[in-house]
Structures are given as C-alpha cells and as structure tokens.
Coordinates of C-alpha atoms in Angstrom, one line a residue:
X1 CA -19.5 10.4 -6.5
X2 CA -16.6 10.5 -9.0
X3 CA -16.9 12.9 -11.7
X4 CA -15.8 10.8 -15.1
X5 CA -17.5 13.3 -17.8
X6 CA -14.4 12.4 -20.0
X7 CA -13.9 8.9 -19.1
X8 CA -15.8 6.5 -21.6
X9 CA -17.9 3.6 -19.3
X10 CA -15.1 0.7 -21.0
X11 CA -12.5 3.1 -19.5
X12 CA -13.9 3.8 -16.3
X13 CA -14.4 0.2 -15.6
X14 CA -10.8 -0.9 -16.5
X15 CA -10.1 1.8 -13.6
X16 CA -11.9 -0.3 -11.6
X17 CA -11.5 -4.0 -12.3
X18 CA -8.8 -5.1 -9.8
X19 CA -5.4 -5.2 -10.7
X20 CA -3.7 -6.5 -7.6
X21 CA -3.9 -9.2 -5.4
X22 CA -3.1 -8.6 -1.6
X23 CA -2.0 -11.4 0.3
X24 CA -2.0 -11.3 4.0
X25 CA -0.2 -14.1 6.0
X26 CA -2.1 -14.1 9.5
X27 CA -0.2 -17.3 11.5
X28 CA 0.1 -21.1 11.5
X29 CA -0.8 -23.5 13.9
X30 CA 0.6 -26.9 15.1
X31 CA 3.7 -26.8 12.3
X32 CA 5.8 -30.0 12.2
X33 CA 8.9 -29.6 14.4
X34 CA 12.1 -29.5 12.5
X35 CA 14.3 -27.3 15.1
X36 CA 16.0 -27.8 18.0
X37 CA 13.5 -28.3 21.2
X38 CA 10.6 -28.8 19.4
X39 CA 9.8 -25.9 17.7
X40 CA 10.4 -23.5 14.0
X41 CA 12.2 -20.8 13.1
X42 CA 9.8 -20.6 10.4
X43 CA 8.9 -17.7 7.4
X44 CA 6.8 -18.2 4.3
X45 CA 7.1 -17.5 0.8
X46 CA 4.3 -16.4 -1.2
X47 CA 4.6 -16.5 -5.1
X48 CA 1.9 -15.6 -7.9
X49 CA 3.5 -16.1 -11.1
X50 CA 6.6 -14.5 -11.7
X51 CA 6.0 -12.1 -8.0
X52 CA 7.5 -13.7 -5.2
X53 CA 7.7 -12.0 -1.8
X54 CA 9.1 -13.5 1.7
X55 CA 8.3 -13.1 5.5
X56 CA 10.4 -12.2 8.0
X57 CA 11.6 -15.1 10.4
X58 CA 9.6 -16.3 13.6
X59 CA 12.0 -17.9 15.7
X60 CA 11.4 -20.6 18.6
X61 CA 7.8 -21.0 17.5
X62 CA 5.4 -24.0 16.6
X63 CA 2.4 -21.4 15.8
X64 CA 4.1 -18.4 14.9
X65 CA 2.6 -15.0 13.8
X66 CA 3.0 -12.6 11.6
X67 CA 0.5 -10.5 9.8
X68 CA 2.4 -9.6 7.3
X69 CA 1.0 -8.2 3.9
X70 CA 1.9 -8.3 0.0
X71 CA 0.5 -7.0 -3.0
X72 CA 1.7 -9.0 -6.1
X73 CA 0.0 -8.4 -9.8
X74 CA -2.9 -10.7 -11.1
X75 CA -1.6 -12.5 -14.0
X76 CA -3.3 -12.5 -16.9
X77 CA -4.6 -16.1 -16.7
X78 CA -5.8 -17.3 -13.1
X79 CA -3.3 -18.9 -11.2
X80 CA -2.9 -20.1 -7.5
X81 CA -1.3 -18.0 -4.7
X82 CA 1.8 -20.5 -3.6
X83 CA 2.7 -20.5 0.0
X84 CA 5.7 -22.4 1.0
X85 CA 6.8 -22.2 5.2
X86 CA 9.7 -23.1 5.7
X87 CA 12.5 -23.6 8.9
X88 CA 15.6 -21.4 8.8
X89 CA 18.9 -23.1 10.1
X90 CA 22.0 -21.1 10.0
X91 CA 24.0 -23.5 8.9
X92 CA 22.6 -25.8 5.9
X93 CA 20.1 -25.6 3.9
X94 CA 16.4 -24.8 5.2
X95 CA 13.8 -27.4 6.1
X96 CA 10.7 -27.7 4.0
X97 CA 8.0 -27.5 6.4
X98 CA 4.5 -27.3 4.2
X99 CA 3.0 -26.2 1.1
X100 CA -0.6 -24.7 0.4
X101 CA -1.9 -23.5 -3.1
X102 CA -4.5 -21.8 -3.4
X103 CA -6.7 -21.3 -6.7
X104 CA -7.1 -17.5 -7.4
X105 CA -10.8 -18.8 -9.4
X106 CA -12.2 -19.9 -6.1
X107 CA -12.5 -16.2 -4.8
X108 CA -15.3 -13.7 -6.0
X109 CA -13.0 -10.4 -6.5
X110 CA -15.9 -8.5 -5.3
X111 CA -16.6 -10.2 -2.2
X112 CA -15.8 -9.1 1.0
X113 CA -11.9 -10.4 2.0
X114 CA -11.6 -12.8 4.8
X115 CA -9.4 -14.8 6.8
X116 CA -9.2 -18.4 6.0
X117 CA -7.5 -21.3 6.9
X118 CA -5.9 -23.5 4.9
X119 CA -3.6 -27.2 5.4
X120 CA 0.2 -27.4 4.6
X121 CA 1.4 -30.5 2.5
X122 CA 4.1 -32.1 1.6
X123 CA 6.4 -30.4 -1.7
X124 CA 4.0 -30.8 -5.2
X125 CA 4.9 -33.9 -7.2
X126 CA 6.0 -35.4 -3.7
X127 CA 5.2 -39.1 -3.9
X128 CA 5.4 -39.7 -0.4
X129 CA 2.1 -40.3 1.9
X130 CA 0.4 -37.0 2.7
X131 CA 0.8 -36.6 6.5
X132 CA -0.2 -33.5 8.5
X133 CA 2.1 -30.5 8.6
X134 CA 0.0 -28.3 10.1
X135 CA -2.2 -25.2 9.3
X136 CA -1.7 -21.5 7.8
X137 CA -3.9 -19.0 7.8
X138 CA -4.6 -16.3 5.5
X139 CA -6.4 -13.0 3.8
X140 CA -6.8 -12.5 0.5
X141 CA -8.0 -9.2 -1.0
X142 CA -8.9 -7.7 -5.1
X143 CA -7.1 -4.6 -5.1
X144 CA -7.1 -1.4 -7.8
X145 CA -3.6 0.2 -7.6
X146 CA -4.6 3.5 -9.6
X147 CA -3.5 4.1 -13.1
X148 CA -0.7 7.1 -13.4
X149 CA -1.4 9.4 -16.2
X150 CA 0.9 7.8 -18.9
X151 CA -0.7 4.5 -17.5
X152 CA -4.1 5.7 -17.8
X153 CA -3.1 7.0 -21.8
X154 CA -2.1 3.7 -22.7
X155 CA -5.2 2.3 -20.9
X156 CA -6.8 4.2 -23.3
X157 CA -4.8 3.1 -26.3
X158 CA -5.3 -0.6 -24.7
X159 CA -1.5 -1.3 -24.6
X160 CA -1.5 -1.4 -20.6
X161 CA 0.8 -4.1 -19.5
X162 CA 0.7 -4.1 -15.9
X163 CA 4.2 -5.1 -14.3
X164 CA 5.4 -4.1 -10.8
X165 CA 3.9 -3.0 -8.1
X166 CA 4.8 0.8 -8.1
X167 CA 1.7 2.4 -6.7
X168 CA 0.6 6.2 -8.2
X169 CA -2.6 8.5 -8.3
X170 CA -4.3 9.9 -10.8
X171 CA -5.7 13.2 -10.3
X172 CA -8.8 14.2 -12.2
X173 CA -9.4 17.9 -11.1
X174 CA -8.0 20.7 -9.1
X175 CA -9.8 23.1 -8.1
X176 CA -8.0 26.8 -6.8
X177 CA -4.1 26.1 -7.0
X178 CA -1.7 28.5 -6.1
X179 CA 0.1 29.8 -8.5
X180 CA 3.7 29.4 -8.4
X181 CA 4.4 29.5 -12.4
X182 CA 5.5 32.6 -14.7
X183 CA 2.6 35.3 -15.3
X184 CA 0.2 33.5 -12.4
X185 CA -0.5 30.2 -14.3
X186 CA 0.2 27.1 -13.8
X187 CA 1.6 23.6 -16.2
X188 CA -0.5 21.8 -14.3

C-alpha cells in the first residue's frame, strides 16, 4: 500500500491517470512485395501527434518481426496511433507499403494490453481502390511515467504540461540514510 498522507485524493489520482502510451510493433504478415525477389526490406513508423518514432529495418522479409517498443505522450485530445510500413531501397526513395490508424478512444486505459491485429491500406486521402497490403500486428499499453519532484509541484499548481518522454521517480520517504552531510545530516 502506498502511503499518500500528504497527497490530496485529486493529486493522487493525477499520479495515476496514464500519461503515456506504449506502442509495441509485434510483426506483419503477407506484406505486398515491392523488393527484389519477392520480398521487403520493411520498418514502420509509428506517430501520435507531434511523437514519431521508427523501427529498425527487416531485410529480405514478407512477414518480418520485430518486437520493438515505444512510449510516446497521450495528447491532450484523443487521437489515433499512425503506423506507416514501409520498403527501404538504397537508392531512391522508399516504397509505401501500408497504413493502419488506430483510434486511441477505442481502448479502455484500464484494461488489460493485448496484441491485435490490424489491415494495412493504401496512403489516407488515396483515391485509388483499397486492395490488400497485408497485416501488422500490435500492443498497445496506458502507461504512468512518474512525476519528478518539480513535476509533481506543478501538478500541484495544475500547470503540468507533459512533453517528452524523460522518465524520473519520485521518492516519498526514506527511512535510515547514511549520513554523508556536514554535522551527520543530510539535504535530503
């Protein structure tokens, strides 16, 4: 049990209400071919707002894998998590290979993170036919990244504007430190 005798019950549940969103890109299956012999040298981009973050590169690969993880900050209005795979070439400009959105609103933050799958389609605002490009599958998880001190005072002062992902600990007691200070004490 955490001991919050000086924490009001607003303040302990800002602590508390998720401030992160943790995106985990599992694999894809069955992606269109746009490399030589019939398969990708594929990544993926994820982006959530303003936050974008990138995979490494699976080469030779029609289903490639990479279980690779993210934390990006929620926004303050819901948005959707933007996944974009893609096939390097190293010379040119990469290939498009599929796009997914998905809708932060149609997630409960509480619920219990799971790995879903979900279809790549063509570029948004494409007006050609939708055709099949294939499958991605992916995790995605509420997170609390813990306030740091001078966070946690303007929490209280309720001019927190979350903006990075730098993650820090708050420590609410200490119990038996070793001295190291002047005269036995410490500034902790």
């Amino acid at each position: 049990m955490v001991d919050c005798d000086w924490f009001t019950g607003s303040e302990y549940n800002k602590m508390w209400t998720p401030t992160h969103v943790q995106v985990t890109v599992l694999r894809a299956r069955n992606l269109i071919s746009k490399g030589k012999g019939g398969s990708n040298d594929a990544y993926v981009t994820i982006a959530l707002a303003k936050e974008k973050y990138q995979t490494t590169v699976k080469e030779k690969s029609q289903n490639p894998e990479w279980h690779e993880e993210c934390d990006l900050p929620l926004p303050d209005d819901k948005g959707n998590i933007l996944l974009n795979a893609h096939h390097r070439n190293l010379l040119g400009l990469d290939e498009f290979l599929g796009h997914a959105a998905i809708p932060l609103d149609q997630f409960q933050i509480y619920e219990r993170p799971r790995a879903r799958w979900y279809p790549l389609k063509n570029k948004p605002g494409s007006k050609k036919a939708e055709k099949y490009r294939g499958e991605i599958e992916v995790k995605v998880t509420f997170i609390v990244q813990s306030l740091s001190t001078s966070d946690l005072n303007l929490a209280r002062s309720g001019k927190l504007k979350r903006a990075g992902s730098n993650k820090s600990m708050l420590v609410l007691r200490a119990r038996n430190l070793i001295s190291k200070g002047k005269g036995g004490s410490n500034d902790a």
